[in-house]
Short mmCIF file of C-alpha atoms in Angstrom, two decimals:
data_model
loop_
_atom_site.label_atom_id
_atom_site.label_comp_id
_atom_site.label_asym_id
_atom_site.label_seq_id
_atom_site.Cartn_x
_atom_site.Cartn_y
_atom_site.Cartn_z
CA MET A 278 33.48 -46.33 69.52
CA LYS A 279 36.63 -46.84 67.45
CA ILE A 280 39.84 -45.07 68.44
CA PHE A 281 41.50 -43.11 65.67
CA ASN A 282 44.81 -42.29 67.36
CA LYS A 283 47.20 -43.68 64.75
CA THR A 284 45.24 -44.18 61.54
CA LEU A 285 46.14 -45.90 58.29
CA ILE A 286 44.38 -44.83 55.10
CA ILE A 287 44.76 -47.19 52.16
CA SER A 288 44.12 -45.23 49.00
CA GLY A 289 43.04 -46.71 45.69
CA GLY A 290 46.32 -46.28 43.81
CA LYS A 291 48.60 -49.12 42.85
CA THR A 292 50.28 -50.48 45.98
CA ASP A 293 53.44 -52.52 46.29
CA ILE A 294 52.08 -55.41 48.35
CA ASP A 295 55.52 -56.70 49.38
CA PHE A 296 56.49 -53.25 50.64
CA ALA A 297 53.15 -52.86 52.45
CA LYS A 298 53.71 -56.17 54.24
CA GLU A 299 57.18 -55.09 55.33
CA TYR A 300 55.89 -51.72 56.48
CA LEU A 301 52.99 -53.14 58.47
CA GLU A 302 55.28 -55.59 60.25
CA LYS A 303 57.06 -52.55 61.73
CA HIS A 304 54.13 -50.17 62.26
CA GLN A 305 50.90 -50.75 64.14
CA PHE A 306 47.68 -48.74 63.67
CA ASP A 307 44.61 -48.22 65.81
CA THR A 308 42.28 -47.73 62.84
CA VAL A 309 42.38 -48.77 59.17
CA VAL A 310 40.23 -46.97 56.60
CA CYS A 311 40.12 -48.00 52.94
CA ALA A 312 39.28 -45.70 50.06
CA ASP A 313 37.52 -47.64 47.31
CA SER A 314 39.95 -50.13 45.74
CA GLY A 315 42.21 -49.72 48.74
CA LEU A 316 39.95 -52.49 50.02
CA ASN A 317 41.56 -54.82 47.46
CA THR A 318 44.93 -54.02 49.03
CA ALA A 319 43.67 -54.65 52.55
CA TYR A 320 42.22 -57.98 51.42
CA ALA A 321 45.52 -58.99 49.81
CA LEU A 322 47.33 -58.10 53.03
CA GLY A 323 44.85 -59.87 55.31
CA LEU A 324 44.57 -56.60 57.19
CA LYS A 325 41.81 -55.84 59.68
CA VAL A 326 39.57 -53.12 58.21
CA ASP A 327 37.56 -50.72 60.35
CA TYR A 328 35.93 -48.62 57.58
CA PHE A 329 35.72 -48.86 53.80
CA MET A 330 34.42 -45.91 51.86
CA GLY A 331 34.03 -44.73 48.28
CA ASP A 332 31.89 -44.98 45.18
CA PHE A 333 33.21 -48.55 44.77
CA ASP A 334 33.73 -48.19 41.03
CA SER A 335 37.23 -49.70 41.10
CA VAL A 336 37.16 -52.24 43.93
CA SER A 337 36.68 -55.89 43.01
CA SER A 338 32.98 -56.74 43.23
CA ASP A 339 33.85 -60.09 44.83
CA VAL A 340 36.04 -58.48 47.49
CA LEU A 341 33.44 -55.78 48.16
CA LYS A 342 30.72 -58.39 48.64
CA LEU A 343 32.86 -60.35 51.11
CA TYR A 344 33.26 -57.29 53.33
CA MET A 345 29.67 -56.12 52.97
CA ASP A 346 28.43 -59.61 53.85
CA ARG A 347 30.82 -59.65 56.83
CA LYS A 348 32.60 -62.75 55.55
CA ILE A 349 36.11 -61.53 56.43
CA PRO A 350 36.75 -62.95 59.94
CA ASN A 351 38.91 -60.11 61.27
CA SER A 352 36.68 -57.39 59.80
CA THR A 353 33.15 -58.46 60.66
CA ASP A 354 32.51 -55.13 62.38
CA ALA A 355 33.85 -53.02 59.49
CA GLU A 356 31.57 -50.13 58.58
CA PHE A 357 31.07 -48.88 55.05
CA VAL A 358 29.93 -45.66 53.42
CA GLN A 359 29.09 -45.46 49.73
CA TYR A 360 29.41 -42.18 47.87
CA PRO A 361 27.84 -41.34 44.51
CA ALA A 362 30.08 -41.83 41.48
CA GLU A 363 29.69 -38.18 40.50
CA LYS A 364 31.07 -36.10 43.35
CA ASP A 365 33.23 -33.06 43.98
CA ALA A 366 36.17 -34.82 45.64
CA THR A 367 38.23 -37.98 45.24
CA ASP A 368 37.51 -40.99 47.40
CA THR A 369 40.80 -40.42 49.22
CA GLU A 370 39.91 -36.82 50.06
CA LEU A 371 36.51 -37.87 51.41
CA VAL A 372 38.15 -40.55 53.53
CA LEU A 373 40.72 -38.06 54.84
CA ASP A 374 37.90 -35.65 55.75
CA PHE A 375 36.19 -38.44 57.69
CA VAL A 376 39.36 -39.40 59.54
CA LEU A 377 40.18 -35.78 60.42
CA GLU A 378 36.73 -35.39 61.97
CA ASN A 379 37.67 -38.13 64.43
CA ASN A 380 40.78 -36.38 65.82
CA PRO A 381 43.59 -38.82 65.00
CA SER A 382 47.09 -38.23 66.34
CA THR A 383 48.87 -39.40 63.17
CA ILE A 384 47.78 -40.43 59.68
CA VAL A 385 49.73 -42.55 57.20
CA ILE A 386 48.47 -42.97 53.64
CA LEU A 387 49.45 -45.99 51.53
CA GLY A 388 48.56 -46.41 47.87
CA ALA A 389 48.58 -42.67 47.16
CA THR A 390 51.54 -42.54 44.75
CA GLY A 391 51.14 -45.43 42.30
CA GLY A 392 49.20 -45.09 39.06
CA ARG A 393 47.57 -41.84 37.94
CA ILE A 394 49.59 -38.64 38.22
CA ASP A 395 46.45 -36.53 38.68
CA HIS A 396 45.57 -38.55 41.76
CA LEU A 397 49.14 -38.26 43.09
CA LEU A 398 49.02 -34.46 42.80
CA ALA A 399 45.59 -34.37 44.40
CA ASN A 400 46.78 -36.59 47.26
CA ILE A 401 49.72 -34.29 47.98
CA GLY A 402 47.35 -31.33 47.77
CA ILE A 403 44.91 -32.64 50.37
CA LEU A 404 47.70 -32.96 52.95
CA LEU A 405 47.02 -29.27 53.61
CA LYS A 406 43.75 -30.23 55.34
CA ALA A 407 45.67 -32.24 57.93
CA LEU A 408 48.35 -29.57 58.26
CA ARG A 409 45.73 -26.97 59.11
CA LYS A 410 44.65 -29.19 62.01
CA ASP A 411 48.27 -29.76 63.02
CA ILE A 412 47.93 -33.53 62.55
CA GLU A 413 51.05 -35.33 61.35
CA THR A 414 50.16 -36.91 58.02
CA TYR A 415 52.46 -38.80 55.70
CA ILE A 416 52.20 -40.38 52.26
CA VAL A 417 54.56 -43.35 52.07
CA ASP A 418 55.66 -45.92 49.55
CA ARG A 419 58.81 -48.00 49.07
CA TYR A 420 60.74 -45.05 47.67
CA ASN A 421 59.17 -41.94 49.20
CA LYS A 422 57.84 -40.32 52.36
CA ILE A 423 55.96 -37.09 51.67
CA PHE A 424 54.65 -34.52 54.14
CA LEU A 425 54.08 -30.77 54.55
CA VAL A 426 55.64 -28.31 56.98
CA TRP A 427 54.66 -24.72 57.65
CA LYS A 428 56.89 -23.90 60.59
CA ASN A 429 60.47 -24.39 61.69
CA THR A 430 61.28 -28.09 61.77
CA GLU A 431 64.05 -30.36 62.99
CA LEU A 432 64.92 -33.44 60.94
CA TYR A 433 66.99 -36.37 62.20
CA LYS A 434 69.14 -38.74 60.18
CA ASP A 435 67.86 -41.74 62.17
CA ASP A 436 64.28 -40.89 61.12
CA MET A 437 65.07 -40.53 57.43
CA TRP A 438 62.95 -42.69 55.16
CA ASN A 439 65.67 -42.90 52.52
CA LYS A 440 68.90 -41.20 51.44
CA TYR A 441 67.67 -38.04 49.74
CA ILE A 442 65.61 -35.19 51.09
CA SER A 443 63.99 -32.58 48.88
CA PHE A 444 62.03 -29.44 49.61
CA TYR A 445 59.53 -27.99 47.19
CA PRO A 446 57.20 -25.02 47.67
CA TYR A 447 53.55 -25.91 48.19
CA THR A 448 52.71 -22.21 48.17
CA ASP A 449 53.77 -19.75 45.46
CA GLU A 450 56.85 -18.89 47.48
CA VAL A 451 58.68 -19.92 50.64
CA THR A 452 60.55 -16.92 51.97
CA ASN A 453 63.94 -16.74 53.65
CA LEU A 454 64.47 -20.50 53.65
CA ARG A 455 67.37 -21.66 55.80
CA LEU A 456 68.75 -25.19 55.78
CA SER A 457 71.47 -26.21 58.20
CA GLY A 458 72.95 -29.59 59.02
CA LEU A 459 72.50 -30.87 55.46
CA LYS A 460 75.10 -31.39 52.74
CA TYR A 461 73.82 -28.36 50.82
CA GLU A 462 72.98 -25.56 53.21
CA LEU A 463 70.94 -22.43 52.56
CA TYR A 464 71.36 -19.18 54.42
CA GLY A 465 68.12 -17.40 53.62
CA GLU A 466 66.72 -17.64 50.11
CA ASP A 467 63.26 -17.10 48.68
CA ILE A 468 62.25 -20.27 46.82
CA LYS A 469 59.50 -19.89 44.27
CA ILE A 470 57.25 -22.63 42.98
CA GLY A 471 58.71 -23.99 39.76
CA SER A 472 62.30 -23.92 41.04
CA SER A 473 64.32 -27.12 41.54
CA ARG A 474 66.84 -25.31 43.76
CA THR A 475 66.16 -27.45 46.83
CA VAL A 476 65.79 -30.89 45.27
CA SER A 477 68.08 -33.83 46.21
CA ASN A 478 69.76 -32.81 49.43
CA GLU A 479 71.08 -35.30 51.98
CA PHE A 480 72.70 -35.64 55.39
CA PRO A 481 76.49 -35.44 55.51
CA ASP A 482 78.36 -38.19 57.36
CA ASP A 483 79.21 -35.97 60.33
CA CYS A 484 75.74 -34.59 61.10
CA ASP A 485 72.69 -36.27 62.62
CA LYS A 486 70.26 -33.35 62.85
CA ALA A 487 69.13 -30.72 60.36
CA ASN A 488 67.17 -27.53 60.90
CA VAL A 489 64.64 -26.20 58.40
CA SER A 490 63.34 -22.68 58.97
CA PHE A 491 61.59 -20.03 56.91
CA ASP A 492 59.54 -16.91 57.41
CA ASP A 493 56.44 -17.64 55.35
CA GLY A 494 54.95 -20.33 53.12
CA ILE A 495 54.48 -24.10 53.14
CA LEU A 496 57.04 -26.70 52.06
CA ILE A 497 56.54 -30.16 50.63
CA VAL A 498 59.19 -32.41 52.16
CA ILE A 499 60.07 -35.57 50.24
CA GLN A 500 62.44 -38.19 51.62
CA SER A 501 63.30 -40.57 48.80
CA LYS A 502 65.72 -42.97 47.16
CA ASP A 503 66.47 -44.11 43.63
CA LYS A 504 64.76 -47.25 42.41
#
């Protein structure tokens, strides 16, 4: 039985292979699950694959055959699940559902930001499923780290993905938002969806920890940098 403790999901969006190589040199995962053409990315990286899932409409037919025929030496025990092309969820959502059923400790999703904007929005949206199970789940790429919070949270400068940190309501409103320890502090404001009030904050030089607190709602947290 495979252990899902720290799980990597490779989505089917465009992935910066050089960044992925750099990232995977620094981070190890117990389980790797590919959503459809995420298998192309895993193949390009020479990454061991544990599961590959999807309708397989966008993965290279040659790459798919290699994995199905168990011709990839480090992935001969990889399991696959094929979904119908017409379905009520994206391949990435179905993969996330599968991973969540196996009680991981942490999930990181690569390939969720490049390419189609509709898929990017959907990928941010499905983070709620992991949040409801209180499982740390992050979307990462070279420029961004995206996650959701629904309770008071401490953030540390040493853990920052990049220079900027933005907060955006996932729900219609986040009430009584307080930000301390950041360059631009808030002392209790209701932030409604559609407002850019809390975009592009950052740590000041003299502070290493920030506190984020609010009474109700869910925040999207985005740590990012300019290209």
